[in-house]
Short mmCIF file of C-alpha atoms in Angstrom, two decimals:
data_model
loop_
_atom_site.label_atom_id
_atom_site.label_comp_id
_atom_site.label_asym_id
_atom_site.label_seq_id
_atom_site.Cartn_x
_atom_site.Cartn_y
_atom_site.Cartn_z
CA ASP A 1 -16.72 51.94 31.57
CA SER A 2 -20.04 51.41 33.37
CA TYR A 3 -21.82 53.33 30.60
CA ASP A 4 -20.28 51.08 27.94
CA TYR A 5 -21.19 48.00 29.97
CA ASN A 6 -24.84 49.08 30.18
CA ILE A 7 -24.92 49.65 26.43
CA PHE A 8 -23.44 46.18 25.91
CA ARG A 9 -26.10 44.59 28.16
CA THR A 10 -28.84 46.44 26.32
CA MET A 11 -27.55 45.26 22.94
CA LYS A 12 -27.44 41.67 24.19
CA ARG A 13 -31.10 41.91 25.19
CA LEU A 14 -32.23 43.33 21.85
CA PRO A 15 -32.66 39.91 20.14
CA LEU A 16 -34.76 38.69 23.08
CA LEU A 17 -36.89 41.84 23.03
CA PHE A 18 -37.33 41.50 19.28
CA ALA A 19 -38.49 37.90 19.66
CA LEU A 20 -40.97 38.87 22.39
CA LEU A 21 -42.38 41.67 20.26
CA THR A 22 -42.62 39.33 17.30
CA PHE A 23 -44.63 36.70 19.14
CA TYR A 24 -46.56 39.05 21.43
CA PRO A 25 -49.73 39.07 19.30
CA VAL A 26 -49.94 35.28 19.39
CA GLY A 27 -53.42 34.47 20.60
CA ARG A 28 -56.55 32.45 20.10
CA ALA A 29 -58.28 34.60 17.52
CA PHE A 30 -58.52 31.70 15.09
CA SER A 31 -59.31 28.99 17.60
CA SER A 32 -62.92 28.69 16.39
CA ASP A 33 -62.39 29.36 12.67
CA ILE A 34 -62.38 26.32 10.37
CA THR A 35 -60.62 28.37 7.69
CA TRP A 36 -57.52 28.11 9.88
CA LEU A 37 -57.45 24.31 9.54
CA ARG A 38 -55.05 22.51 7.23
CA PRO A 39 -55.20 18.95 5.78
CA GLY A 40 -52.77 16.03 5.90
CA ALA A 41 -52.11 13.55 8.69
CA ARG A 42 -48.36 14.08 8.50
CA ALA A 43 -48.67 17.86 8.59
CA ASN A 44 -51.15 17.83 11.50
CA ALA A 45 -48.96 15.41 13.45
CA MET A 46 -46.15 17.97 13.13
CA GLY A 47 -48.34 20.81 14.37
CA SER A 48 -49.05 21.97 10.78
CA ALA A 49 -45.57 23.58 10.70
CA PHE A 50 -45.19 22.38 7.14
CA SER A 51 -44.00 25.30 5.02
CA THR A 52 -40.40 24.02 4.75
CA VAL A 53 -41.06 20.28 4.42
CA GLU A 54 -39.81 18.82 1.14
CA GLY A 55 -40.86 15.72 -0.76
CA ASP A 56 -44.51 15.65 0.40
CA ALA A 57 -47.54 15.97 -1.86
CA TYR A 58 -49.47 17.97 0.76
CA SER A 59 -47.08 20.88 0.27
CA VAL A 60 -49.60 21.93 -2.40
CA PHE A 61 -51.71 23.24 0.52
CA TYR A 62 -48.85 24.75 2.56
CA ASN A 63 -46.14 26.05 0.22
CA PRO A 64 -46.29 25.60 -3.57
CA ALA A 65 -42.53 26.20 -3.78
CA ASP A 66 -41.89 22.76 -2.25
CA LEU A 67 -43.58 21.04 -5.20
CA THR A 68 -40.29 21.23 -7.11
CA THR A 69 -38.81 18.66 -4.69
CA LEU A 70 -41.22 15.99 -5.96
CA GLY A 71 -39.96 13.99 -8.92
CA ASN A 72 -42.68 11.38 -9.39
CA VAL A 73 -46.39 11.20 -9.94
CA GLU A 74 -48.17 10.86 -6.59
CA ALA A 75 -51.76 10.56 -5.41
CA HIS A 76 -52.82 10.84 -1.75
CA PHE A 77 -56.07 10.69 0.19
CA GLU A 78 -56.68 11.87 3.76
CA THR A 79 -59.59 11.70 6.11
CA GLY A 80 -59.86 12.69 9.74
CA ARG A 81 -61.93 14.01 12.62
CA ARG A 82 -61.42 16.96 14.90
CA LEU A 83 -62.89 17.26 18.38
CA SER A 84 -63.71 20.54 20.10
CA PRO A 85 -65.79 21.67 23.10
CA ALA A 86 -68.42 23.15 20.75
CA ALA A 87 -68.88 20.66 17.91
CA ARG A 88 -67.21 17.87 16.07
CA GLU A 89 -65.73 18.28 12.66
CA GLY A 90 -64.92 15.86 9.84
CA GLU A 91 -62.68 16.41 6.88
CA ALA A 92 -61.27 14.76 3.78
CA SER A 93 -58.70 15.78 1.20
CA ILE A 94 -56.91 14.59 -1.90
CA ALA A 95 -53.59 15.64 -3.43
CA TYR A 96 -52.28 14.82 -6.88
CA ILE A 97 -48.76 15.68 -8.01
CA ARG A 98 -47.29 15.41 -11.50
CA PRO A 99 -43.82 16.60 -12.66
CA GLN A 100 -43.68 18.45 -15.95
CA PRO A 101 -42.15 16.07 -18.55
CA ASP A 102 -40.13 18.70 -20.44
CA ASN A 103 -38.79 20.45 -17.31
CA ALA A 104 -37.06 18.41 -14.62
CA ASN A 105 -37.42 21.15 -11.99
CA ARG A 106 -41.06 22.07 -12.53
CA THR A 107 -43.91 20.20 -10.83
CA VAL A 108 -47.63 20.88 -10.83
CA GLY A 109 -50.11 19.82 -8.18
CA PHE A 110 -53.80 19.75 -7.42
CA GLY A 111 -55.41 19.61 -4.00
CA TYR A 112 -58.96 19.49 -2.71
CA TYR A 113 -59.91 19.92 0.95
CA ALA A 114 -63.42 19.56 2.39
CA VAL A 115 -64.44 20.37 5.98
CA ARG A 116 -67.84 19.63 7.52
CA ARG A 117 -68.69 20.82 11.02
CA GLY A 118 -71.82 20.01 12.99
CA GLY A 119 -73.92 19.80 9.84
CA ASP A 120 -74.34 23.58 9.60
CA LEU A 121 -70.90 24.93 8.61
CA SER A 122 -68.70 23.69 5.79
CA ALA A 123 -65.74 24.81 3.74
CA ASP A 124 -64.37 23.54 0.44
CA SER A 125 -61.15 24.63 -1.20
CA ALA A 126 -59.37 23.59 -4.38
CA VAL A 127 -55.79 24.49 -5.21
CA PHE A 128 -53.96 24.36 -8.55
CA SER A 129 -50.25 25.10 -8.00
CA MET A 130 -46.88 24.87 -9.68
CA GLY A 131 -43.37 24.83 -8.21
CA ASP A 132 -39.98 25.50 -9.79
CA ARG A 133 -36.44 26.34 -8.73
CA THR A 134 -33.48 28.51 -9.62
CA VAL A 135 -30.03 29.25 -8.19
CA ILE A 136 -29.07 32.53 -6.53
CA LYS A 137 -25.46 33.25 -7.46
CA TYR A 138 -24.82 35.28 -4.31
CA PHE A 139 -25.85 32.43 -1.97
CA GLN A 140 -24.94 29.56 -4.30
CA GLN A 141 -28.06 27.81 -3.03
CA PRO A 142 -31.22 26.73 -4.86
CA LEU A 143 -34.23 29.00 -4.44
CA PHE A 144 -37.59 27.23 -4.60
CA TYR A 145 -40.55 29.28 -5.75
CA GLY A 146 -44.13 28.50 -6.61
CA ALA A 147 -47.59 29.91 -7.07
CA GLY A 148 -51.12 28.69 -7.61
CA VAL A 149 -54.80 29.46 -7.88
CA ARG A 150 -57.13 28.81 -4.94
CA LEU A 151 -60.93 28.40 -5.04
CA VAL A 152 -62.83 28.59 -1.74
CA ASN A 153 -66.49 28.02 -0.91
CA LEU A 154 -67.77 28.79 2.61
CA ARG A 155 -71.30 27.73 3.49
CA SER A 156 -73.45 28.31 6.56
CA PRO A 157 -77.23 28.23 7.18
CA GLU A 158 -77.34 31.97 6.60
CA ARG A 159 -75.31 32.32 3.42
CA SER A 160 -72.86 30.78 0.97
CA ASN A 161 -69.79 32.61 -0.35
CA PHE A 162 -67.49 31.67 -3.22
CA GLY A 163 -64.03 33.19 -3.52
CA LEU A 164 -61.16 33.14 -5.99
CA GLY A 165 -57.56 33.90 -5.05
CA PHE A 166 -53.97 32.76 -5.18
CA ASP A 167 -51.08 31.27 -3.18
CA ALA A 168 -47.36 32.05 -3.54
CA GLY A 169 -44.28 30.84 -1.73
CA LEU A 170 -40.49 30.91 -1.55
CA GLN A 171 -37.96 28.68 0.17
CA LEU A 172 -34.21 29.06 0.59
CA GLY A 173 -31.92 26.41 2.08
CA SER A 174 -28.36 26.35 3.36
CA ASP A 175 -25.49 23.91 3.81
CA THR A 176 -26.02 23.89 7.59
CA GLY A 177 -29.45 22.21 7.40
CA LEU A 178 -31.41 25.42 8.02
CA LYS A 179 -34.30 26.29 5.69
CA THR A 180 -36.47 29.38 5.58
CA ALA A 181 -39.77 29.86 3.78
CA LEU A 182 -42.06 32.82 3.17
CA VAL A 183 -45.58 31.91 2.03
CA LEU A 184 -48.69 33.90 1.18
CA THR A 185 -51.84 31.74 1.20
CA ASP A 186 -55.60 32.21 1.10
CA ALA A 187 -55.36 35.54 -0.71
CA VAL A 188 -59.00 35.04 -1.75
CA PHE A 189 -61.48 37.66 -2.88
CA GLY A 190 -65.27 37.40 -2.77
CA LEU A 191 -65.82 35.81 0.64
CA GLY A 192 -66.82 39.00 2.42
CA ARG A 193 -63.82 38.66 4.74
CA SER A 194 -60.06 38.47 4.42
CA LEU A 195 -58.39 35.08 4.81
CA THR A 196 -54.98 36.24 3.55
CA THR A 197 -52.33 34.52 5.66
CA LEU A 198 -48.60 35.24 5.73
CA THR A 199 -46.39 32.41 6.98
CA LEU A 200 -42.74 32.66 7.97
CA GLY A 201 -41.36 29.15 8.33
CA ASN A 202 -38.05 27.76 9.52
CA SER A 203 -36.72 24.25 9.90
CA TYR A 204 -33.45 22.72 10.97
CA ARG A 205 -32.24 19.17 10.46
CA SER A 206 -29.89 17.60 12.97
CA GLY A 207 -29.00 14.06 11.99
CA ASN A 208 -32.25 12.12 11.60
CA THR A 209 -34.38 14.72 13.42
CA LEU A 210 -36.15 17.65 11.79
CA PHE A 211 -37.31 20.62 13.88
CA LEU A 212 -39.91 23.00 12.43
CA ALA A 213 -41.60 26.27 13.35
CA ASP A 214 -44.15 28.31 11.38
CA LEU A 215 -45.35 31.78 12.35
CA ARG A 216 -48.69 32.53 10.68
CA THR A 217 -50.19 35.97 10.59
CA ARG A 218 -53.71 36.86 9.49
CA GLY A 219 -54.73 40.45 9.95
CA ALA A 220 -53.58 41.72 13.33
CA TYR A 221 -53.19 38.27 14.89
CA SER A 222 -50.39 35.73 14.77
CA GLU A 223 -49.92 32.20 15.98
CA LEU A 224 -46.82 30.07 16.26
CA PHE A 225 -46.90 26.40 15.26
CA PHE A 226 -44.02 24.05 15.84
CA GLY A 227 -43.26 20.36 15.48
CA ALA A 228 -40.58 17.73 15.04
CA GLU A 229 -40.01 14.54 13.06
CA HIS A 230 -37.52 11.74 13.72
CA THR A 231 -36.64 9.19 11.03
CA LEU A 232 -36.36 5.52 12.02
CA PHE A 233 -35.18 2.30 10.38
CA ASN A 234 -33.40 3.84 7.38
CA GLY A 235 -36.40 5.95 6.44
CA LEU A 236 -39.03 3.22 6.77
CA ALA A 237 -40.83 5.04 9.58
CA GLN A 238 -41.04 8.50 11.14
CA ALA A 239 -42.19 9.51 14.60
CA ARG A 240 -43.77 12.97 14.85
CA ALA A 241 -45.00 15.45 17.42
CA GLY A 242 -46.14 19.05 17.46
CA LYS A 243 -48.50 21.72 18.72
CA GLY A 244 -51.97 21.02 17.35
CA ILE A 245 -54.33 23.55 15.77
CA SER A 246 -56.76 24.68 18.47
CA LEU A 247 -60.47 24.46 17.63
CA ASP A 248 -62.91 26.22 20.01
CA GLY A 249 -60.17 26.49 22.61
CA GLY A 250 -59.40 22.76 22.68
CA ARG A 251 -55.66 22.51 23.06
CA TYR A 252 -53.74 19.31 22.51
CA MET A 253 -50.41 17.79 21.64
CA ALA A 254 -50.34 16.25 18.17
CA LEU A 255 -48.60 12.92 17.62
CA GLY A 256 -48.08 10.85 14.53
CA LEU A 257 -46.42 7.94 12.81
CA GLY A 258 -45.45 7.57 9.16
CA VAL A 259 -44.66 4.40 7.24
CA ASN A 260 -42.84 4.75 3.90
CA ALA A 261 -43.36 1.27 2.46
CA LEU A 262 -42.78 2.65 -1.02
CA PRO A 263 -44.54 2.87 -3.35
CA TRP A 264 -47.18 3.14 -0.59
CA ILE A 265 -47.02 5.92 1.99
CA ILE A 266 -49.18 5.78 5.13
CA ASP A 267 -49.40 8.52 7.76
CA LEU A 268 -51.31 8.35 11.05
CA ALA A 269 -52.05 11.17 13.48
CA TRP A 270 -53.68 11.31 16.91
CA SER A 271 -53.75 13.66 19.87
CA LEU A 272 -53.19 14.05 23.59
CA PRO A 273 -55.49 16.80 25.00
CA TRP A 274 -53.75 18.94 27.58
CA LYS A 275 -56.81 18.81 29.87
CA GLY A 276 -56.96 15.02 29.94
CA TYR A 277 -58.14 12.12 27.82
CA ASN A 278 -61.80 12.98 28.42
CA ALA A 279 -61.40 16.47 26.94
CA SER A 280 -62.99 17.14 23.56
CA ALA A 281 -59.94 18.30 21.66
CA GLY A 282 -57.61 16.91 19.04
CA TYR A 283 -57.22 15.59 15.54
CA TYR A 284 -57.41 11.94 14.51
CA GLY A 285 -56.79 10.98 10.93
CA PHE A 286 -54.77 9.06 8.41
CA THR A 287 -53.38 9.58 4.93
CA ILE A 288 -52.65 6.93 2.34
CA GLY A 289 -50.81 7.64 -0.87
CA ARG A 290 -48.98 5.99 -3.72
CA ARG A 291 -45.89 7.11 -5.58
CA PHE A 292 -45.78 6.00 -9.21
CA GLY A 293 -42.59 5.27 -11.11
CA GLY A 294 -40.23 5.68 -8.17
CA ARG A 295 -37.98 3.22 -6.40
CA THR A 296 -39.54 0.86 -3.89
CA PHE A 297 -38.36 0.74 -0.31
CA SER A 298 -36.60 -2.58 -0.90
CA ASP A 299 -34.69 -1.04 -3.82
CA MET A 300 -33.74 1.95 -1.70
CA LEU A 301 -32.73 -0.32 1.18
CA ALA A 302 -30.59 -2.48 -1.11
CA GLY A 303 -28.98 0.61 -2.59
CA ASP A 304 -28.31 2.08 0.86
CA ALA A 305 -26.88 -1.24 2.02
CA ALA A 306 -24.59 -1.43 -1.01
CA ARG A 307 -23.40 2.12 -0.42
CA GLN A 308 -22.85 1.36 3.25
CA VAL A 309 -20.82 -1.73 2.34
CA GLU A 310 -18.65 0.32 -0.01
CA THR A 311 -18.25 2.97 2.68
CA ASN A 312 -17.23 0.32 5.22
CA LYS A 313 -14.74 -1.16 2.76
CA THR A 314 -13.24 2.25 2.16
CA GLU A 315 -12.99 2.94 5.89
CA LEU A 316 -11.44 -0.50 6.47
CA ALA A 317 -8.87 0.13 3.75
CA GLU A 318 -8.07 3.51 5.28
CA LEU A 319 -7.64 1.95 8.72
CA ARG A 320 -5.34 -0.71 7.31
CA ALA A 321 -3.32 1.95 5.55
CA GLN A 322 -3.10 3.92 8.79
CA ARG A 323 -1.96 0.81 10.66
CA ALA A 324 0.70 0.12 8.04
CA ALA A 325 1.79 3.74 8.22
CA LEU A 326 2.07 3.54 12.02
CA GLU A 327 4.08 0.32 11.82
CA SER A 328 6.38 1.94 9.29
CA SER A 329 6.72 4.97 11.54
CA ILE A 330 7.66 2.78 14.50
CA THR A 331 10.23 0.92 12.43
CA ALA A 332 11.61 4.17 11.09
CA TYR A 333 11.80 5.59 14.60
CA ARG A 334 13.79 2.59 15.76
CA VAL A 335 16.16 2.89 12.81
CA ASN A 336 16.54 6.65 13.13
CA LYS A 337 18.63 6.39 16.28
CA SER A 338 21.35 4.30 14.66
CA VAL A 339 21.07 6.34 11.48
CA MET A 340 21.58 9.57 13.40
CA GLU A 341 24.64 8.14 15.12
CA THR A 342 26.03 7.06 11.76
CA ASP A 343 25.22 10.49 10.33
CA LEU A 344 27.11 12.13 13.17
CA THR A 345 30.18 10.02 12.42
CA LEU A 346 29.88 10.80 8.73
CA MET A 347 29.54 14.51 9.45
CA ASN A 348 32.77 14.46 11.46
CA GLY A 349 34.49 12.73 8.55
CA ARG A 350 33.03 15.25 6.12
CA ILE A 351 34.38 18.08 8.25
CA ARG A 352 37.86 16.65 7.94
CA GLU A 353 37.37 16.14 4.20
CA MET A 354 36.17 19.71 3.81
CA GLU A 355 39.26 20.99 5.62
CA THR A 356 41.44 19.03 3.18
CA THR A 357 39.37 20.29 0.24
CA ILE A 358 39.77 23.88 1.41
CA LYS A 359 43.54 23.45 1.51
CA ASP A 360 43.49 21.97 -2.03
CA LEU A 361 41.37 24.88 -3.26
CA GLU A 362 43.77 27.37 -1.74
CA LEU A 363 46.66 25.61 -3.47
CA ARG A 364 44.84 25.57 -6.81
CA THR A 365 44.04 29.24 -6.40
CA LEU A 366 47.70 30.04 -5.91
CA GLU A 367 48.63 27.93 -8.95
CA ALA A 368 45.98 29.68 -11.07
CA GLN A 369 47.27 33.09 -10.00
CA TYR A 370 50.83 32.06 -10.89
CA LYS A 371 49.77 30.82 -14.32
CA ASN A 372 47.89 34.04 -14.98
CA GLU A 373 50.91 36.10 -14.02
CA ASN A 374 53.41 33.85 -15.89
CA PRO A 375 51.65 32.44 -18.96
CA GLN A 376 53.45 29.66 -20.92
CA PRO A 377 54.30 30.23 -24.60
CA ALA A 378 51.81 28.82 -27.04
CA LYS A 379 52.72 25.43 -28.48
CA ARG A 380 53.62 25.34 -32.14
CA TYR A 381 51.20 23.46 -34.28
CA VAL A 382 52.76 20.44 -35.90
CA PRO A 383 50.58 18.88 -38.57
CA ALA A 384 50.10 15.16 -38.48
CA PRO A 385 52.21 13.16 -40.93
CA PRO A 386 50.36 12.23 -44.11
CA VAL A 387 48.95 8.77 -44.42
CA ARG A 388 51.09 6.52 -46.57
CA TRP A 389 49.50 4.58 -49.40
CA PRO A 390 49.27 1.87 -50.48
CA LYS A 391 48.82 -0.24 -47.39
CA LEU A 392 49.12 -3.97 -46.93
CA HIS A 393 46.33 -6.10 -45.48
CA LYS A 394 46.32 -9.82 -44.74
CA THR A 395 42.88 -11.27 -45.30
CA ALA A 396 41.18 -13.13 -42.50
CA PRO A 397 38.44 -15.76 -42.66
CA GLY A 398 35.00 -14.26 -43.25
CA GLU A 399 36.20 -10.96 -44.71
CA THR A 400 34.75 -9.57 -47.91
CA LEU A 401 35.81 -6.86 -50.30
CA ARG A 402 33.08 -4.62 -48.93
CA SER A 403 34.17 -5.12 -45.30
CA ILE A 404 37.80 -4.34 -46.23
CA ALA A 405 36.67 -1.19 -48.10
CA SER A 406 34.60 -0.14 -45.13
CA LYS A 407 37.58 -0.68 -42.79
CA TYR A 408 40.09 1.43 -44.78
CA TYR A 409 37.89 3.87 -46.66
CA GLY A 410 34.87 4.09 -44.40
CA ASN A 411 32.71 3.34 -47.47
CA PRO A 412 31.89 -0.25 -48.52
CA ASN A 413 30.96 0.93 -52.03
CA LEU A 414 34.67 1.43 -52.87
CA TRP A 415 35.30 -2.34 -52.97
CA GLU A 416 35.96 -2.24 -56.75
CA ARG A 417 39.09 -0.15 -56.12
CA ILE A 418 40.48 -2.93 -53.91
CA TYR A 419 39.37 -5.59 -56.42
CA GLU A 420 41.18 -3.94 -59.33
CA ALA A 421 44.41 -3.77 -57.31
CA ASN A 422 44.20 -7.40 -56.07
CA GLU A 423 42.33 -9.24 -58.82
CA LYS A 424 44.67 -12.26 -58.64
CA SER A 425 43.92 -12.78 -54.94
CA VAL A 426 40.15 -12.83 -55.42
CA SER A 427 38.29 -16.08 -56.02
CA ARG A 428 34.60 -16.14 -56.81
CA GLY A 429 34.14 -12.60 -55.54
CA LEU A 430 35.79 -13.32 -52.16
CA PRO A 431 39.33 -12.62 -51.06
CA VAL A 432 41.57 -15.66 -50.76
CA GLU A 433 42.12 -16.47 -47.08
CA GLY A 434 45.61 -15.48 -45.93
CA ALA A 435 46.42 -13.44 -49.05
CA VAL A 436 48.16 -10.11 -48.67
CA PHE A 437 46.14 -7.35 -50.32
CA THR A 438 47.52 -4.06 -51.50
CA ILE A 439 45.18 -1.30 -50.44
CA PRO A 440 45.50 1.64 -52.84
CA ALA A 441 44.89 5.20 -51.80
CA PRO A 442 41.27 6.28 -51.66
CA PRO A 443 39.94 8.43 -54.46
CA PRO A 444 40.01 12.19 -54.00
CA SER A 445 37.11 13.53 -51.92
CA GLY A 446 35.65 15.37 -54.90
CA LYS A 447 35.08 12.13 -56.89
#
């Protein structure tokens, strides 16, 4: 038993050991590399854990698979500054999204990101991506997938390198609010170094709060980024927080605020350095964008309000129905007592009736047995006496020859036979009132 218990304890610790081994290489290898930076005020406010975020144009930089969640033309611009102990850095970016007209699930996007640091180091990247979706029959969930081409130019006082590569990503959701993404970015050739980054992202939505975590691996090093977003005022605003991207060892907590005054979208991001407000660390920036052809916030608010009103009406009707059902149940409960007493009396009476019925059945059984043993002789068939013709009929007011024929012959068309036998008692085609007609025999059935 003790051996089995030790095995059980070891198996319980395996997930924890696996998690520790997974995140063990997390370090600061990229803390001074501007190629590790990512654009977007919203994304940076959420710690750049953005691989599973849907409905944002800046997914063109993080996961091209999420482009399929965008259904309108959008254009966004971002600018910001980053502080570090070594040097300051400025950046700007644009993102343009356009759904494919002939395919409702396919969306293309373009992004450009420029970074300038201390006047001697700069990086420019352009991305052309496309996202689409399909359904996996086994999971019965949509699978988002996307890919794109990436152009990168790194410049320093010593040299300038231009590279060409690609991005690719997948995302799979679930009914529980959990989403998982696998993204390969910066697979660029020609820079003299490898920037290929593999990202494993997860997010979970609980009510109005979204929790995110991205594990990025480049070479032998990994780093975990995490963040959260809480929706306020029916989607008008979002409050955000996350672990910021460290630059030259400057660590900070990223914060942000988003305003979705559709068709305009505004995102702000700022930082709280862990070493104090005077520390040179953090990201400060904003993004402004416009969504073309979509519903405005007032339209969405009116629609949500109308749906909420209908929901409230439905709930009120259900509550009223429940109250009526409870009142009926109470009334029925009160009546049941007297009904049960009456039923008991009736059951006693039925018992007595059944006893009488049993006696009658026994008597009938004995009679049936006697009849079977002593059958009665069959009755002789006596034909009915023939009908005597002619018959006499005294006419009444309102009668006609046809009605008399119908009465005696069952056929009004035989009126001529009655007319020929009683022609003297017919005046103007009608029988004389009170006359006694002689009704002759009907014609043979064959005529």
